[in-house]
Short mmCIF file of C-alpha atoms in Angstrom, two decimals:
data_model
loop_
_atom_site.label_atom_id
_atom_site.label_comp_id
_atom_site.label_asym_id
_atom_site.label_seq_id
_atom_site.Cartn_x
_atom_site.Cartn_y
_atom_site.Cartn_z
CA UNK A 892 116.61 121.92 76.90
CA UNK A 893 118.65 119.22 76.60
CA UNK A 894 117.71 115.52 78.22
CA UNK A 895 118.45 111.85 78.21
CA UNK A 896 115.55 109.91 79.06
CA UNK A 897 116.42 106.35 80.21
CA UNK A 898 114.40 103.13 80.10
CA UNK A 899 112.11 101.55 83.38
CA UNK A 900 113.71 99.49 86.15
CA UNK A 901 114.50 95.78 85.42
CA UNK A 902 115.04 92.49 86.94
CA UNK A 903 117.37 89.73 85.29
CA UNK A 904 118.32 86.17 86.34
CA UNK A 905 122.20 85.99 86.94
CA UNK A 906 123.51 84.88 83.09
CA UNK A 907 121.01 87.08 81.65
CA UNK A 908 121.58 89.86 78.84
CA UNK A 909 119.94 93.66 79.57
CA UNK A 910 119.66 96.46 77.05
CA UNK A 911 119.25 99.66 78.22
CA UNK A 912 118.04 103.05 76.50
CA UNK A 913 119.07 106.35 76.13
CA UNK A 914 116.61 109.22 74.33
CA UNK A 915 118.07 112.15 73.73
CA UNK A 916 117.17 115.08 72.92
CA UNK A 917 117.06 119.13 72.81
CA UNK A 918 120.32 119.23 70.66
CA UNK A 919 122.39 117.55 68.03
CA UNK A 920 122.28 113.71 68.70
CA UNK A 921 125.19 113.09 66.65
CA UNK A 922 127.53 115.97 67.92
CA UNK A 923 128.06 114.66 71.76
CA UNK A 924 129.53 111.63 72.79
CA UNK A 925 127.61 109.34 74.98
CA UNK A 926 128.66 108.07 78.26
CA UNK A 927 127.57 104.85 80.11
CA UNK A 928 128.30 104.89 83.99
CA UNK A 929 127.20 102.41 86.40
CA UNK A 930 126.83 102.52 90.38
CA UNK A 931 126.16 99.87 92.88
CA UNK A 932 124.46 100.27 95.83
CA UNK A 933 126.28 102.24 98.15
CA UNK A 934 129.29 102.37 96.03
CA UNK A 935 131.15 104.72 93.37
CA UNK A 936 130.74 105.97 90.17
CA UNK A 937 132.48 103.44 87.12
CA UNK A 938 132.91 104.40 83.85
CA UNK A 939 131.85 101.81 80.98
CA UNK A 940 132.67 103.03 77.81
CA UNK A 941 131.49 105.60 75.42
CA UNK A 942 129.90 105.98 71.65
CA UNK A 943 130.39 108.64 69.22
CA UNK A 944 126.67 108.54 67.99
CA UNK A 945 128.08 110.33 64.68
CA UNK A 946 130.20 107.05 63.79
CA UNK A 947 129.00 104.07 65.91
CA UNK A 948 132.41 103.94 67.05
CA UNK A 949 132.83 102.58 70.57
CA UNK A 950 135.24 102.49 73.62
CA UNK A 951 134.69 100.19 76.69
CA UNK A 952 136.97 99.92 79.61
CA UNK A 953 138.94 96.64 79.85
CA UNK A 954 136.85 95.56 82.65
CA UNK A 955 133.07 94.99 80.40
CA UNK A 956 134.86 94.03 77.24
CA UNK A 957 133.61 91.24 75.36
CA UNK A 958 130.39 91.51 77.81
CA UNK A 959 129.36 95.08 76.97
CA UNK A 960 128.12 96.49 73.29
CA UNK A 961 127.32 100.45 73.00
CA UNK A 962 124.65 101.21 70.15
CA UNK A 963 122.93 104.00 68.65
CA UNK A 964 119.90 104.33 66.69
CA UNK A 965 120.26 107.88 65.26
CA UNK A 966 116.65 108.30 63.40
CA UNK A 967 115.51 107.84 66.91
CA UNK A 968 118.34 109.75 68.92
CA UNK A 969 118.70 106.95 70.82
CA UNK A 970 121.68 105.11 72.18
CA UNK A 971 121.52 101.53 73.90
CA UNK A 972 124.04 99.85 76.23
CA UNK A 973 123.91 96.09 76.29
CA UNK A 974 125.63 93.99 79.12
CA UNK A 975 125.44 90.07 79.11
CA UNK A 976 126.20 87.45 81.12
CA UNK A 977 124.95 89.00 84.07
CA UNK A 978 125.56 88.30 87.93
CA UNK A 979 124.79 89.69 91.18
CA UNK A 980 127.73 91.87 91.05
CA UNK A 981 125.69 93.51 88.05
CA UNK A 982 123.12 94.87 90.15
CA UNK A 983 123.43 98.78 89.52
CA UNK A 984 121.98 101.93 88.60
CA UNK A 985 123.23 102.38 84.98
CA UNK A 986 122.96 105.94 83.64
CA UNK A 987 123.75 107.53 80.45
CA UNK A 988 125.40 110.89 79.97
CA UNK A 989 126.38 113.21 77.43
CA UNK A 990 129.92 114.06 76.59
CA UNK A 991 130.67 118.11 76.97
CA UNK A 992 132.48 120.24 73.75
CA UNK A 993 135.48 119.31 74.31
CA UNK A 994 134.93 115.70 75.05
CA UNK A 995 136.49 115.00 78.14
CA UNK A 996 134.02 115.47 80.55
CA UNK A 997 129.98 115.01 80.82
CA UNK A 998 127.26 117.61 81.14
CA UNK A 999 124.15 116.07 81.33
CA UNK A 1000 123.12 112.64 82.92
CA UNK A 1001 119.85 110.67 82.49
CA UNK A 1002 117.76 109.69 85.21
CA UNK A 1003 119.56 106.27 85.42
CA UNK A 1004 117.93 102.81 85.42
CA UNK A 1005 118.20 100.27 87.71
CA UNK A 1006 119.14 97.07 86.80
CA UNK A 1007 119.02 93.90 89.62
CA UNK A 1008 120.38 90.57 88.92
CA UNK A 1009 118.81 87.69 90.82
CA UNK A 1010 118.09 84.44 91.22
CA UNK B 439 142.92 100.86 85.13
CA UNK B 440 142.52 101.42 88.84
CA UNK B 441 140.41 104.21 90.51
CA UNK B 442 141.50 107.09 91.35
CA UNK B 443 142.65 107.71 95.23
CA UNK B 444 140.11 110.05 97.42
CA UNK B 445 139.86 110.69 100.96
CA UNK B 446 136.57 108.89 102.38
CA UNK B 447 135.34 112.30 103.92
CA UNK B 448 136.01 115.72 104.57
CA UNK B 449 133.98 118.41 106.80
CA UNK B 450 133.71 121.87 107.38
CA UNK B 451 131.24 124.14 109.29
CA UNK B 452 129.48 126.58 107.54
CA UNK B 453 131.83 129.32 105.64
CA UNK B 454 134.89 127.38 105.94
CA UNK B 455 136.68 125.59 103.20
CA UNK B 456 137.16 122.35 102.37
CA UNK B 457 139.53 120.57 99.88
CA UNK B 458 138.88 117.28 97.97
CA UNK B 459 142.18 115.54 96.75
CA UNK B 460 141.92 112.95 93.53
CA UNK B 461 145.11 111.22 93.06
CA UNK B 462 146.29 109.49 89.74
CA UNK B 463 149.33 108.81 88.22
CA UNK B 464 151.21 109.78 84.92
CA UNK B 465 148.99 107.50 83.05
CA UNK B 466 145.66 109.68 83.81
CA UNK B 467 145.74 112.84 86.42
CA UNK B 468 149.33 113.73 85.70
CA UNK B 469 149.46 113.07 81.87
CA UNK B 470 146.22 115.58 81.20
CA UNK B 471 144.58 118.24 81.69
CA UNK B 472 141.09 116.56 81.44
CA UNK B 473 140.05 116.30 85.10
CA UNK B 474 136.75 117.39 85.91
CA UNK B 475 134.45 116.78 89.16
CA UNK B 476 131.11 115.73 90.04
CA UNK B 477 128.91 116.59 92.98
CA UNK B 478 125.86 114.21 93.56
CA UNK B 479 123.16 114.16 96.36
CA UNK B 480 121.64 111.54 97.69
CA UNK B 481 119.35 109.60 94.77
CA UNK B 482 120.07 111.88 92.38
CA UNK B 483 122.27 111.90 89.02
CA UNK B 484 125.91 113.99 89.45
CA UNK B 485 126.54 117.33 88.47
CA UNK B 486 129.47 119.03 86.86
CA UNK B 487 130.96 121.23 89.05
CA UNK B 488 134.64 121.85 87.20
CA UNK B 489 135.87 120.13 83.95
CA UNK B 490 139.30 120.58 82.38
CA UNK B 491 140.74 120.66 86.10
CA UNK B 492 140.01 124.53 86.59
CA UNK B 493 137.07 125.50 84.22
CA UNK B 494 133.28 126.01 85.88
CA UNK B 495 130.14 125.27 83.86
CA UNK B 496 127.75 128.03 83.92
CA UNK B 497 125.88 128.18 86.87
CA UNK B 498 128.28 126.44 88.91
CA UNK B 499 129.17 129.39 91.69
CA UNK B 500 132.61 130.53 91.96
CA UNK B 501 132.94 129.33 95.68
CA UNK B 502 133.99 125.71 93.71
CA UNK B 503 137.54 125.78 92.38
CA UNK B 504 139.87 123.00 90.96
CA UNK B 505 143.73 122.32 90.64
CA UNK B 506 146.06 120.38 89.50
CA UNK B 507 150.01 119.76 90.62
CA UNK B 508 151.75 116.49 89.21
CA UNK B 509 149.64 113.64 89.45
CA UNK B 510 146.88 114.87 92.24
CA UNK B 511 144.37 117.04 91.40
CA UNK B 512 141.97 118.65 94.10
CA UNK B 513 138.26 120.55 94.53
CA UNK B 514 137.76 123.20 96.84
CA UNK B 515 134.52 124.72 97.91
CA UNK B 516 134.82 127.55 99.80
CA UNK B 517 131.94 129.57 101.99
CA UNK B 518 130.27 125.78 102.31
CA UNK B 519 126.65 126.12 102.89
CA UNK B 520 124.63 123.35 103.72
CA UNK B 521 123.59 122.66 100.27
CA UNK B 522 127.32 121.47 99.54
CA UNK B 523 126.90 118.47 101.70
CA UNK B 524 127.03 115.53 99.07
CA UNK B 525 129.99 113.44 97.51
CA UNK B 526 132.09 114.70 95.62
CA UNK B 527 133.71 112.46 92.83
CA UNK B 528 136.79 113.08 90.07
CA UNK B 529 136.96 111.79 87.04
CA UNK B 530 140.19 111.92 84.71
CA UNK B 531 140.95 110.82 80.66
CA UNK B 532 143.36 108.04 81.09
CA UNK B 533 144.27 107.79 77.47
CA UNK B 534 143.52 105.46 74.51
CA UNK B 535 140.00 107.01 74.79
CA UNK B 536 139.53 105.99 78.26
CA UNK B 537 138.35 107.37 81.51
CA UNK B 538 138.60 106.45 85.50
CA UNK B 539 136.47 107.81 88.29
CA UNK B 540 137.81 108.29 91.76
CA UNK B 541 136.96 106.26 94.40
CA UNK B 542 134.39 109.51 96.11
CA UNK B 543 134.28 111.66 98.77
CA UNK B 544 131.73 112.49 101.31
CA UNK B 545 131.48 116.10 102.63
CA UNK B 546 129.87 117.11 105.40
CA UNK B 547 128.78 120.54 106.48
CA UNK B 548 129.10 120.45 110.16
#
């Protein structure tokens, strides 16, 4: 069956980088898109960006650009989202989730991680 | 890109209906058909209820329907049961390979 295991919990200092994982697995790493989503406490779902695991190729919204990178390790079915220059507005559960067919949509989520910024 | 517009909340007793609205503009909702909706319960990850504003993943009962006319699209569960109380969020392609969530929607089941 198909999952997307996420790495532990962690705790940053505001300016801080944090990487987190993605494992996939039960289908085709390369064929699905990857999602990155992030939600603060007590708030909404935002979209991050994307990778097509099959190309490395990468979208981010406008608002993590040039603070965000999206990477894949494909021997290991694993994608990574780094975000850098971290503040207290970071502080989020960041989850990864996997693209459906036709691209537009997601159909399975990881557990999500939790990342908190502080001082 | 700016979230899409949702009511806060929306009730219903028990075998009534409620609708969800999700409104865009041209740029996202209106300009495609690639609206799809997420239910998610407290602490846990969202699930797909509809993608492609009318389309239901397996699994997903029939009671959950979406539409779409201009730039609002909206989620209706019908015969709720108290399982449907969550929030409810849309989610829309905005073009250039981007995507915008809506700003969620809590239902309760009264």
């Amino acid at each position: 069956q198909v999952q997307l295991v996420q790495s532990g919990a962690e705790v940053k200092k505001p300016g801080a980088s944090v990487k987190v994982s993605c494992k996939a697995s039960g289908y085709s790493f390369t064929g699905y898109y990857i999602h990155w989503v992030r939600q603060a406490p007590g708030q909404g779902l935002e979209w991050m960006g994307w990778i097509n695991p099959n190309s490395g190729g990468t979208t981010y919204t406008q608002k993590f650009q040039g603070r965000v990178t999206m990477t894949r390790d494909t021997s290991i079915s694993t994608a990574y989202m780094e975000l850098s220059r971290l503040t207290s507005d970071d502080t989020a559960v960041y989850s990864c989730a996997r693209g459906g067919t036709t691209g537009y949509y997601v159909d399975y989520w990881g557990q999500g991680s939790l990342v908190s910024v502080s001082s | 890109q700016s979230a899409l517009t949702q009511p806060p909340s929306a009730s219903g007793s028990p075998g009534q209906s409620v609708t969800i609205s999700c409104t865009g503009t041209s740029s996202d909702v209106g300009g495609y058909n690639f609206v799809s909706w997420y239910q998610q319960h407290p602490g846990k990850a969202p699930k797909l209820v509809i993608f492609d504003v009318t389309k239901r993943p397996s699994g997903v009962p029939d009671r959950f329907s979406g539409s779409k006319s201009g730039n609002t699209a909206s989620l209706t569960v019908s015969g709720l049961q108290a399982d449907d109380e969550a929030d409810y969020y849309c989610t829309s392609y905005a073009g250039s390979n981007n995507f915008v969530f809506g700003t969620g929607t809590k239902v309760t089941v009264l």
